[in-house]
Short mmCIF file of N, CA and C in Angstrom, two decimals:
data_model
loop_
_atom_site.label_atom_id
_atom_site.label_comp_id
_atom_site.label_asym_id
_atom_site.label_seq_id
_atom_site.Cartn_x
_atom_site.Cartn_y
_atom_site.Cartn_z
N MET Q 11 90.15 131.26 101.68
CA MET Q 11 90.84 132.08 102.65
C MET Q 11 92.09 131.35 103.15
N LEU Q 12 93.21 132.04 103.20
CA LEU Q 12 94.46 131.45 103.63
C LEU Q 12 94.49 131.29 105.14
N PRO Q 13 95.05 130.19 105.64
CA PRO Q 13 95.24 130.04 107.09
C PRO Q 13 96.17 131.12 107.63
N ARG Q 14 96.01 131.43 108.90
CA ARG Q 14 96.74 132.52 109.54
C ARG Q 14 98.25 132.29 109.49
N LEU Q 15 98.71 131.06 109.77
CA LEU Q 15 100.15 130.80 109.76
C LEU Q 15 100.75 130.82 108.36
N LEU Q 16 99.97 130.47 107.34
CA LEU Q 16 100.47 130.54 105.97
C LEU Q 16 100.67 132.00 105.56
N GLU Q 17 99.72 132.87 105.94
CA GLU Q 17 99.89 134.30 105.68
C GLU Q 17 101.11 134.83 106.41
N LYS Q 18 101.29 134.42 107.67
CA LYS Q 18 102.44 134.86 108.45
C LYS Q 18 103.73 134.40 107.80
N TYR Q 19 103.74 133.16 107.28
CA TYR Q 19 104.94 132.65 106.61
C TYR Q 19 105.26 133.47 105.37
N ASN Q 20 104.25 133.72 104.54
CA ASN Q 20 104.46 134.47 103.30
C ASN Q 20 104.85 135.92 103.56
N ASP Q 21 104.25 136.55 104.58
CA ASP Q 21 104.47 137.97 104.81
C ASP Q 21 105.72 138.27 105.63
N LYS Q 22 105.92 137.54 106.74
CA LYS Q 22 106.97 137.90 107.68
C LYS Q 22 108.11 136.89 107.77
N ILE Q 23 107.77 135.61 107.84
CA ILE Q 23 108.79 134.60 108.14
C ILE Q 23 109.81 134.47 107.02
N ILE Q 24 109.37 134.52 105.76
CA ILE Q 24 110.30 134.39 104.64
C ILE Q 24 111.35 135.50 104.68
N SER Q 25 110.91 136.73 104.91
CA SER Q 25 111.87 137.84 104.93
C SER Q 25 112.80 137.76 106.14
N SER Q 26 112.28 137.35 107.30
CA SER Q 26 113.16 137.27 108.47
C SER Q 26 114.15 136.11 108.34
N LEU Q 27 113.73 134.99 107.70
CA LEU Q 27 114.66 133.88 107.48
C LEU Q 27 115.72 134.25 106.45
N LYS Q 28 115.33 135.04 105.45
CA LYS Q 28 116.30 135.52 104.46
C LYS Q 28 117.41 136.32 105.14
N ASP Q 29 117.00 137.23 106.02
CA ASP Q 29 117.96 138.06 106.73
C ASP Q 29 118.77 137.24 107.74
N GLY Q 30 118.08 136.39 108.50
CA GLY Q 30 118.75 135.63 109.55
C GLY Q 30 119.73 134.60 109.03
N LEU Q 31 119.41 133.98 107.90
CA LEU Q 31 120.27 132.93 107.35
C LEU Q 31 121.19 133.43 106.25
N GLY Q 32 120.96 134.66 105.80
CA GLY Q 32 121.80 135.23 104.75
C GLY Q 32 121.61 134.58 103.39
N LYS Q 33 120.39 134.16 103.11
CA LYS Q 33 120.11 133.51 101.83
C LYS Q 33 119.38 134.49 100.92
N THR Q 34 119.70 134.41 99.64
CA THR Q 34 119.04 135.31 98.69
C THR Q 34 118.01 134.59 97.84
N ASN Q 35 118.21 133.30 97.61
CA ASN Q 35 117.28 132.51 96.80
C ASN Q 35 116.07 132.12 97.63
N VAL Q 36 114.89 132.41 97.14
CA VAL Q 36 113.65 132.11 97.86
C VAL Q 36 113.48 130.60 98.05
N HIS Q 37 113.96 129.80 97.09
CA HIS Q 37 113.76 128.36 97.15
C HIS Q 37 114.70 127.67 98.15
N SER Q 38 115.71 128.36 98.62
CA SER Q 38 116.62 127.77 99.61
C SER Q 38 116.21 128.08 101.04
N ILE Q 39 115.13 128.83 101.20
CA ILE Q 39 114.64 129.18 102.53
C ILE Q 39 113.88 127.99 103.11
N PRO Q 40 114.09 127.70 104.41
CA PRO Q 40 113.37 126.57 105.03
C PRO Q 40 111.86 126.74 104.96
N LYS Q 41 111.17 125.63 104.72
CA LYS Q 41 109.71 125.64 104.76
C LYS Q 41 109.21 124.31 105.29
N LEU Q 42 107.99 124.34 105.77
CA LEU Q 42 107.35 123.15 106.31
C LEU Q 42 106.71 122.38 105.16
N GLU Q 43 107.08 121.09 105.00
CA GLU Q 43 106.52 120.30 103.90
C GLU Q 43 105.26 119.55 104.31
N LYS Q 44 105.31 118.91 105.49
CA LYS Q 44 104.14 118.13 105.92
C LYS Q 44 104.20 117.92 107.42
N ILE Q 45 103.06 117.55 107.99
CA ILE Q 45 102.95 117.16 109.38
C ILE Q 45 102.32 115.78 109.40
N VAL Q 46 102.95 114.83 110.09
CA VAL Q 46 102.44 113.47 110.20
C VAL Q 46 102.00 113.24 111.64
N VAL Q 47 100.74 112.87 111.84
CA VAL Q 47 100.20 112.57 113.16
C VAL Q 47 99.98 111.07 113.22
N ASN Q 48 100.63 110.42 114.19
CA ASN Q 48 100.65 108.96 114.27
C ASN Q 48 100.16 108.51 115.64
N MET Q 49 99.29 107.50 115.66
CA MET Q 49 98.85 106.89 116.92
C MET Q 49 99.11 105.40 116.84
N GLY Q 50 99.97 104.90 117.71
CA GLY Q 50 100.18 103.47 117.82
C GLY Q 50 99.20 102.91 118.83
N VAL Q 51 98.42 101.92 118.44
CA VAL Q 51 97.37 101.37 119.30
C VAL Q 51 97.72 99.91 119.56
N GLY Q 52 98.59 99.68 120.54
CA GLY Q 52 99.00 98.33 120.86
C GLY Q 52 97.87 97.48 121.41
N SER Q 53 96.92 98.12 122.09
CA SER Q 53 95.80 97.37 122.67
C SER Q 53 94.81 96.92 121.60
N ALA Q 54 95.01 97.31 120.34
CA ALA Q 54 94.12 96.88 119.26
C ALA Q 54 94.31 95.40 118.94
N ILE Q 55 95.39 94.80 119.46
CA ILE Q 55 95.62 93.37 119.24
C ILE Q 55 94.53 92.56 119.94
N GLN Q 56 94.18 92.98 121.17
CA GLN Q 56 93.15 92.26 121.92
C GLN Q 56 91.74 92.68 121.52
N ASP Q 57 91.54 93.98 121.31
CA ASP Q 57 90.19 94.48 121.05
C ASP Q 57 90.21 95.50 119.92
N LYS Q 58 89.45 95.24 118.88
CA LYS Q 58 89.43 96.10 117.69
C LYS Q 58 88.78 97.46 117.93
N LYS Q 59 87.97 97.58 118.99
CA LYS Q 59 87.27 98.85 119.23
C LYS Q 59 88.24 99.98 119.57
N TYR Q 60 89.42 99.65 120.12
CA TYR Q 60 90.40 100.69 120.43
C TYR Q 60 90.96 101.31 119.16
N LEU Q 61 91.14 100.51 118.13
CA LEU Q 61 91.62 101.04 116.85
C LEU Q 61 90.54 101.91 116.20
N ASP Q 62 89.28 101.48 116.29
CA ASP Q 62 88.18 102.29 115.76
C ASP Q 62 88.08 103.63 116.48
N GLU Q 63 88.31 103.61 117.82
CA GLU Q 63 88.32 104.84 118.59
C GLU Q 63 89.44 105.76 118.14
N ALA Q 64 90.63 105.19 117.91
CA ALA Q 64 91.78 105.99 117.48
C ALA Q 64 91.54 106.58 116.09
N LEU Q 65 90.92 105.81 115.21
CA LEU Q 65 90.59 106.33 113.88
C LEU Q 65 89.63 107.51 113.98
N ASP Q 66 88.64 107.39 114.86
CA ASP Q 66 87.66 108.45 115.07
C ASP Q 66 88.33 109.70 115.65
N VAL Q 67 89.24 109.50 116.61
CA VAL Q 67 89.95 110.62 117.23
C VAL Q 67 90.78 111.37 116.19
N LEU Q 68 91.55 110.64 115.40
CA LEU Q 68 92.40 111.29 114.39
C LEU Q 68 91.57 112.01 113.33
N THR Q 69 90.43 111.44 112.98
CA THR Q 69 89.56 112.09 112.01
C THR Q 69 89.05 113.42 112.56
N GLN Q 70 88.64 113.44 113.82
CA GLN Q 70 88.13 114.67 114.41
C GLN Q 70 89.23 115.71 114.60
N ILE Q 71 90.41 115.27 114.99
CA ILE Q 71 91.51 116.20 115.26
C ILE Q 71 92.02 116.84 113.98
N THR Q 72 92.21 116.03 112.94
CA THR Q 72 92.87 116.53 111.73
C THR Q 72 91.90 116.92 110.62
N GLY Q 73 90.69 116.41 110.64
CA GLY Q 73 89.74 116.69 109.57
C GLY Q 73 90.03 115.89 108.31
N GLN Q 74 90.74 114.79 108.47
CA GLN Q 74 91.14 113.96 107.34
C GLN Q 74 91.07 112.50 107.76
N LYS Q 75 90.75 111.61 106.84
CA LYS Q 75 90.61 110.20 107.17
C LYS Q 75 91.99 109.56 107.35
N PRO Q 76 92.23 108.88 108.48
CA PRO Q 76 93.53 108.26 108.72
C PRO Q 76 93.73 106.97 107.94
N VAL Q 77 94.99 106.61 107.79
CA VAL Q 77 95.38 105.35 107.17
C VAL Q 77 95.73 104.37 108.30
N VAL Q 78 95.26 103.15 108.20
CA VAL Q 78 95.57 102.13 109.21
C VAL Q 78 96.97 101.60 108.93
N THR Q 79 97.81 101.54 109.98
CA THR Q 79 99.16 100.99 109.84
C THR Q 79 99.17 99.55 110.31
N LYS Q 80 99.98 98.75 109.66
CA LYS Q 80 100.04 97.32 109.94
C LYS Q 80 101.42 96.93 110.46
N ALA Q 81 101.48 95.84 111.21
CA ALA Q 81 102.74 95.34 111.75
C ALA Q 81 103.61 94.82 110.61
N ARG Q 82 104.90 95.17 110.64
CA ARG Q 82 105.81 94.74 109.59
C ARG Q 82 106.30 93.32 109.80
N ARG Q 83 106.42 92.91 111.07
CA ARG Q 83 106.89 91.55 111.34
C ARG Q 83 106.21 91.00 112.58
N SER Q 84 106.29 89.72 112.76
CA SER Q 84 105.68 89.05 113.92
C SER Q 84 106.62 89.14 115.12
N ILE Q 85 106.02 89.41 116.30
CA ILE Q 85 106.76 89.40 117.56
C ILE Q 85 105.95 88.55 118.53
N ALA Q 86 106.49 87.38 118.85
CA ALA Q 86 105.75 86.42 119.66
C ALA Q 86 105.49 86.94 121.07
N GLY Q 87 106.41 87.67 121.65
CA GLY Q 87 106.26 88.18 123.01
C GLY Q 87 105.09 89.14 123.15
N PHE Q 88 104.73 89.82 122.10
CA PHE Q 88 103.60 90.74 122.13
C PHE Q 88 102.35 90.15 121.50
N ARG Q 89 102.39 88.87 121.12
CA ARG Q 89 101.30 88.19 120.41
C ARG Q 89 100.92 88.96 119.15
N LEU Q 90 101.94 89.40 118.44
CA LEU Q 90 101.76 90.22 117.25
C LEU Q 90 102.12 89.41 116.01
N ARG Q 91 101.25 89.46 115.03
CA ARG Q 91 101.49 88.76 113.77
C ARG Q 91 101.72 89.79 112.67
N GLU Q 92 102.47 89.41 111.69
CA GLU Q 92 102.73 90.30 110.56
C GLU Q 92 101.42 90.62 109.85
N GLY Q 93 101.20 91.91 109.57
CA GLY Q 93 100.00 92.33 108.86
C GLY Q 93 98.83 92.72 109.75
N MET Q 94 98.98 92.57 111.09
CA MET Q 94 97.89 92.96 111.99
C MET Q 94 97.79 94.49 112.06
N ASN Q 95 96.59 95.01 112.22
CA ASN Q 95 96.38 96.45 112.37
C ASN Q 95 96.83 96.87 113.77
N ILE Q 96 97.81 97.80 113.82
CA ILE Q 96 98.34 98.21 115.13
C ILE Q 96 98.36 99.72 115.33
N GLY Q 97 97.85 100.49 114.40
CA GLY Q 97 97.86 101.93 114.57
C GLY Q 97 97.25 102.65 113.40
N CYS Q 98 97.36 103.97 113.42
CA CYS Q 98 96.84 104.78 112.33
C CYS Q 98 97.64 106.08 112.25
N LYS Q 99 97.63 106.67 111.06
CA LYS Q 99 98.36 107.91 110.87
C LYS Q 99 97.68 108.78 109.82
N VAL Q 100 97.98 110.08 109.89
CA VAL Q 100 97.45 111.06 108.94
C VAL Q 100 98.62 111.93 108.50
N THR Q 101 98.73 112.18 107.21
CA THR Q 101 99.73 113.11 106.68
C THR Q 101 99.00 114.37 106.22
N LEU Q 102 99.36 115.49 106.83
CA LEU Q 102 98.71 116.76 106.52
C LEU Q 102 99.64 117.62 105.67
N ARG Q 103 99.09 118.20 104.62
CA ARG Q 103 99.84 119.11 103.75
C ARG Q 103 98.95 120.31 103.44
N GLY Q 104 99.57 121.37 102.97
CA GLY Q 104 98.83 122.54 102.50
C GLY Q 104 98.09 123.27 103.61
N LYS Q 105 96.89 123.70 103.30
CA LYS Q 105 96.11 124.52 104.24
C LYS Q 105 95.78 123.78 105.52
N ARG Q 106 95.43 122.50 105.41
CA ARG Q 106 95.11 121.72 106.62
C ARG Q 106 96.31 121.63 107.56
N MET Q 107 97.50 121.54 106.99
CA MET Q 107 98.72 121.46 107.79
C MET Q 107 98.89 122.74 108.61
N TYR Q 108 98.73 123.89 107.98
CA TYR Q 108 98.90 125.16 108.68
C TYR Q 108 97.80 125.38 109.71
N GLU Q 109 96.57 124.97 109.41
CA GLU Q 109 95.48 125.10 110.37
C GLU Q 109 95.72 124.21 111.58
N PHE Q 110 96.19 122.97 111.35
CA PHE Q 110 96.48 122.06 112.45
C PHE Q 110 97.61 122.63 113.32
N MET Q 111 98.66 123.14 112.70
CA MET Q 111 99.78 123.69 113.45
C MET Q 111 99.35 124.90 114.27
N ASP Q 112 98.49 125.73 113.72
CA ASP Q 112 97.97 126.89 114.43
C ASP Q 112 97.19 126.46 115.67
N ARG Q 113 96.31 125.48 115.52
CA ARG Q 113 95.54 124.98 116.66
C ARG Q 113 96.45 124.33 117.70
N LEU Q 114 97.47 123.62 117.23
CA LEU Q 114 98.39 122.95 118.15
C LEU Q 114 99.14 123.97 119.00
N ILE Q 115 99.66 125.01 118.35
CA ILE Q 115 100.47 126.01 119.07
C ILE Q 115 99.63 126.89 119.98
N SER Q 116 98.48 127.35 119.48
CA SER Q 116 97.72 128.35 120.23
C SER Q 116 96.70 127.77 121.20
N ILE Q 117 96.21 126.55 120.97
CA ILE Q 117 95.15 126.01 121.82
C ILE Q 117 95.60 124.76 122.58
N VAL Q 118 96.18 123.79 121.88
CA VAL Q 118 96.44 122.48 122.48
C VAL Q 118 97.61 122.50 123.46
N LEU Q 119 98.77 123.00 123.03
CA LEU Q 119 99.94 122.97 123.91
C LEU Q 119 99.74 123.74 125.22
N PRO Q 120 99.06 124.89 125.23
CA PRO Q 120 98.80 125.54 126.53
C PRO Q 120 97.88 124.72 127.44
N ARG Q 121 97.11 123.79 126.89
CA ARG Q 121 96.21 122.97 127.71
C ARG Q 121 96.90 121.76 128.32
N VAL Q 122 98.14 121.47 127.90
CA VAL Q 122 98.87 120.33 128.44
C VAL Q 122 99.26 120.63 129.88
N ARG Q 123 99.02 119.67 130.76
CA ARG Q 123 99.31 119.85 132.17
C ARG Q 123 100.82 119.95 132.39
N ASP Q 124 101.24 120.88 133.24
CA ASP Q 124 102.65 121.12 133.60
C ASP Q 124 103.51 121.37 132.37
N PHE Q 125 103.01 122.14 131.43
CA PHE Q 125 103.75 122.41 130.20
C PHE Q 125 104.75 123.53 130.44
N ARG Q 126 106.04 123.25 130.17
CA ARG Q 126 107.09 124.24 130.37
C ARG Q 126 107.86 124.52 129.08
N GLY Q 127 107.31 124.12 127.98
CA GLY Q 127 107.97 124.33 126.70
C GLY Q 127 108.37 123.01 126.06
N LEU Q 128 108.59 123.06 124.75
CA LEU Q 128 108.98 121.87 124.00
C LEU Q 128 110.49 121.70 124.04
N ASN Q 129 110.93 120.46 123.95
CA ASN Q 129 112.36 120.15 123.94
C ASN Q 129 112.96 120.65 122.63
N PRO Q 130 113.94 121.56 122.68
CA PRO Q 130 114.53 122.08 121.45
C PRO Q 130 115.51 121.12 120.78
N TYR Q 131 115.76 119.97 121.40
CA TYR Q 131 116.71 119.01 120.85
C TYR Q 131 116.05 117.78 120.23
N SER Q 132 114.75 117.79 120.02
CA SER Q 132 114.04 116.63 119.48
C SER Q 132 114.05 116.59 117.96
N PHE Q 133 115.13 117.05 117.37
CA PHE Q 133 115.30 116.99 115.92
C PHE Q 133 116.06 115.73 115.57
N ASP Q 134 115.90 115.24 114.34
CA ASP Q 134 116.49 113.96 113.95
C ASP Q 134 117.72 114.10 113.06
N LYS Q 135 118.44 115.20 113.15
CA LYS Q 135 119.66 115.46 112.37
C LYS Q 135 119.38 115.65 110.89
N GLN Q 136 118.11 115.67 110.48
CA GLN Q 136 117.74 115.91 109.10
C GLN Q 136 116.71 117.02 108.97
N GLY Q 137 116.54 117.80 110.05
CA GLY Q 137 115.64 118.93 110.01
C GLY Q 137 114.19 118.63 110.32
N ASN Q 138 113.89 117.44 110.84
CA ASN Q 138 112.51 117.08 111.17
C ASN Q 138 112.36 117.08 112.68
N TYR Q 139 111.22 117.59 113.17
CA TYR Q 139 110.99 117.70 114.61
C TYR Q 139 109.90 116.72 115.03
N ASN Q 140 110.14 116.00 116.14
CA ASN Q 140 109.17 115.05 116.68
C ASN Q 140 108.69 115.53 118.03
N LEU Q 141 107.38 115.37 118.24
CA LEU Q 141 106.76 115.81 119.48
C LEU Q 141 105.75 114.75 119.89
N GLY Q 142 105.76 114.38 121.14
CA GLY Q 142 104.83 113.37 121.63
C GLY Q 142 103.83 113.96 122.60
N LEU Q 143 102.58 113.60 122.44
CA LEU Q 143 101.53 113.98 123.40
C LEU Q 143 101.06 112.71 124.08
N SER Q 144 100.96 112.74 125.40
CA SER Q 144 100.59 111.54 126.13
C SER Q 144 99.08 111.33 126.20
N GLU Q 145 98.32 112.34 125.84
CA GLU Q 145 96.87 112.22 125.93
C GLU Q 145 96.20 112.98 124.79
N GLN Q 146 95.19 112.38 124.18
CA GLN Q 146 94.53 113.04 123.06
C GLN Q 146 93.47 114.02 123.51
N LEU Q 147 93.07 113.99 124.77
CA LEU Q 147 91.96 114.82 125.23
C LEU Q 147 92.33 116.29 125.42
N VAL Q 148 93.58 116.68 125.14
CA VAL Q 148 93.94 118.10 125.19
C VAL Q 148 93.40 118.84 123.97
N PHE Q 149 92.96 118.11 122.95
CA PHE Q 149 92.34 118.74 121.79
C PHE Q 149 90.90 119.09 122.14
N PRO Q 150 90.48 120.35 121.93
CA PRO Q 150 89.14 120.76 122.33
C PRO Q 150 88.03 120.16 121.47
N GLU Q 151 88.37 119.59 120.31
CA GLU Q 151 87.35 119.02 119.43
C GLU Q 151 86.76 117.74 120.01
N LEU Q 152 87.48 117.10 120.93
CA LEU Q 152 87.09 115.80 121.43
C LEU Q 152 86.23 115.92 122.68
N ASN Q 153 85.19 115.09 122.74
CA ASN Q 153 84.33 115.01 123.91
C ASN Q 153 84.94 113.98 124.87
N PRO Q 154 85.36 114.39 126.08
CA PRO Q 154 86.03 113.44 126.98
C PRO Q 154 85.13 112.31 127.47
N ASP Q 155 83.81 112.49 127.43
CA ASP Q 155 82.90 111.43 127.89
C ASP Q 155 82.79 110.31 126.87
N LYS Q 156 83.11 110.59 125.61
CA LYS Q 156 82.93 109.60 124.54
C LYS Q 156 84.04 108.56 124.50
N TYR Q 157 85.26 108.94 124.94
CA TYR Q 157 86.41 108.05 124.78
C TYR Q 157 86.79 107.41 126.10
N THR Q 158 86.87 106.09 126.08
CA THR Q 158 87.12 105.33 127.31
C THR Q 158 88.60 105.22 127.62
N LYS Q 159 89.44 105.13 126.61
CA LYS Q 159 90.86 104.90 126.83
C LYS Q 159 91.66 106.12 126.40
N SER Q 160 92.53 106.56 127.29
CA SER Q 160 93.41 107.68 126.95
C SER Q 160 94.51 107.17 126.04
N GLN Q 161 94.75 107.88 124.97
CA GLN Q 161 95.70 107.42 123.95
C GLN Q 161 96.66 108.56 123.61
N GLY Q 162 97.93 108.24 123.46
CA GLY Q 162 98.92 109.23 123.09
C GLY Q 162 99.11 109.28 121.59
N MET Q 163 99.94 110.23 121.15
CA MET Q 163 100.20 110.35 119.72
C MET Q 163 101.56 110.98 119.50
N ASN Q 164 102.10 110.77 118.33
CA ASN Q 164 103.36 111.36 117.92
C ASN Q 164 103.08 112.29 116.75
N ILE Q 165 103.65 113.50 116.81
CA ILE Q 165 103.47 114.48 115.75
C ILE Q 165 104.85 114.82 115.19
N THR Q 166 105.02 114.66 113.88
CA THR Q 166 106.30 114.92 113.23
C THR Q 166 106.14 116.08 112.25
N PHE Q 167 107.01 117.07 112.40
CA PHE Q 167 107.05 118.22 111.49
C PHE Q 167 108.21 117.99 110.53
N VAL Q 168 107.90 117.83 109.24
CA VAL Q 168 108.91 117.55 108.22
C VAL Q 168 109.20 118.84 107.47
N THR Q 169 110.49 119.22 107.45
CA THR Q 169 110.91 120.43 106.75
C THR Q 169 111.74 120.06 105.53
N ASN Q 170 112.07 121.05 104.72
CA ASN Q 170 112.83 120.77 103.50
C ASN Q 170 114.32 121.03 103.67
N VAL Q 171 114.79 121.23 104.91
CA VAL Q 171 116.21 121.49 105.15
C VAL Q 171 116.85 120.33 105.89
N ASP Q 172 118.18 120.20 105.76
CA ASP Q 172 118.90 119.13 106.45
C ASP Q 172 119.53 119.60 107.75
N SER Q 173 119.45 120.87 108.04
CA SER Q 173 120.08 121.43 109.24
C SER Q 173 119.04 121.56 110.35
N ASP Q 174 119.38 121.04 111.53
CA ASP Q 174 118.47 121.16 112.67
C ASP Q 174 118.35 122.61 113.13
N ASP Q 175 119.43 123.37 113.02
CA ASP Q 175 119.39 124.77 113.45
C ASP Q 175 118.45 125.59 112.58
N GLU Q 176 118.49 125.37 111.27
CA GLU Q 176 117.59 126.09 110.37
C GLU Q 176 116.14 125.68 110.62
N ALA Q 177 115.90 124.40 110.84
CA ALA Q 177 114.54 123.92 111.11
C ALA Q 177 114.04 124.47 112.44
N ARG Q 178 114.90 124.53 113.46
CA ARG Q 178 114.53 125.10 114.75
C ARG Q 178 114.17 126.58 114.61
N LEU Q 179 114.95 127.30 113.80
CA LEU Q 179 114.67 128.71 113.55
C LEU Q 179 113.32 128.88 112.85
N LEU Q 180 113.04 128.02 111.86
CA LEU Q 180 111.76 128.07 111.15
C LEU Q 180 110.59 127.84 112.11
N LEU Q 181 110.67 126.77 112.91
CA LEU Q 181 109.55 126.45 113.81
C LEU Q 181 109.39 127.50 114.90
N SER Q 182 110.48 128.07 115.37
CA SER Q 182 110.35 129.12 116.38
C SER Q 182 109.74 130.39 115.78
N GLU Q 183 110.00 130.64 114.50
CA GLU Q 183 109.35 131.78 113.82
C GLU Q 183 107.84 131.57 113.73
N PHE Q 184 107.42 130.31 113.57
CA PHE Q 184 105.98 130.01 113.55
C PHE Q 184 105.35 130.19 114.92
N GLY Q 185 106.16 130.17 115.98
CA GLY Q 185 105.64 130.35 117.33
C GLY Q 185 105.68 129.10 118.17
N MET Q 186 106.46 128.10 117.78
CA MET Q 186 106.58 126.89 118.60
C MET Q 186 107.22 127.26 119.93
N PRO Q 187 106.60 126.89 121.04
CA PRO Q 187 107.11 127.29 122.36
C PRO Q 187 108.25 126.38 122.85
N PHE Q 188 109.45 126.60 122.33
CA PHE Q 188 110.60 125.82 122.76
C PHE Q 188 111.09 126.32 124.11
N LYS Q 189 111.66 125.39 124.91
CA LYS Q 189 112.32 125.81 126.15
C LYS Q 189 113.54 126.63 125.77
N LYS Q 190 113.92 127.52 126.66
CA LYS Q 190 115.11 128.34 126.42
C LYS Q 190 116.35 127.45 126.53
N ILE Q 191 117.25 127.57 125.56
CA ILE Q 191 118.48 126.80 125.56
C ILE Q 191 119.49 127.52 126.44
N GLU Q 192 119.94 126.83 127.49
CA GLU Q 192 120.93 127.41 128.39
C GLU Q 192 122.31 126.91 127.99
N LYS Q 193 123.26 127.84 127.90
CA LYS Q 193 124.60 127.45 127.48
C LYS Q 193 125.53 127.39 128.68
#
């Protein structure tokens, strides 16, 4: 069974982007390539259990086993050595990507305290959108009694276009709740 947002993309979004952008070739239409969910766990330097907790959280949230990220270089001020485990990340593609995005838009973002919309300018000039969550407990899959430390995460939406405007149009067609741009 196809995820709801993938059906929406195939049925409605492709045709509306064709009309809105004036493109005739189907392959030149913006599409979502992957979603990367990253958790930096700086406190894992002192205690390894925080990294294990973060791995468990990402597994429950995404339904996929995370990859442990390592420090690229040593920083004496942070007592960090090259090669130490300092975080974890998951790259979502295909059906899991659309299911995660659907849950993020319809369930998670409305649960964020004092949420007034996403920043429409958080694009990186290459069509990729970054979003930060300060707490993982907004995901309903997680039991708040099980996790001792509140941990934030970064979510990156990678598109196949180089234009921020086209990527913004694509994500808003999916239903991303951007703040209204005032001119």
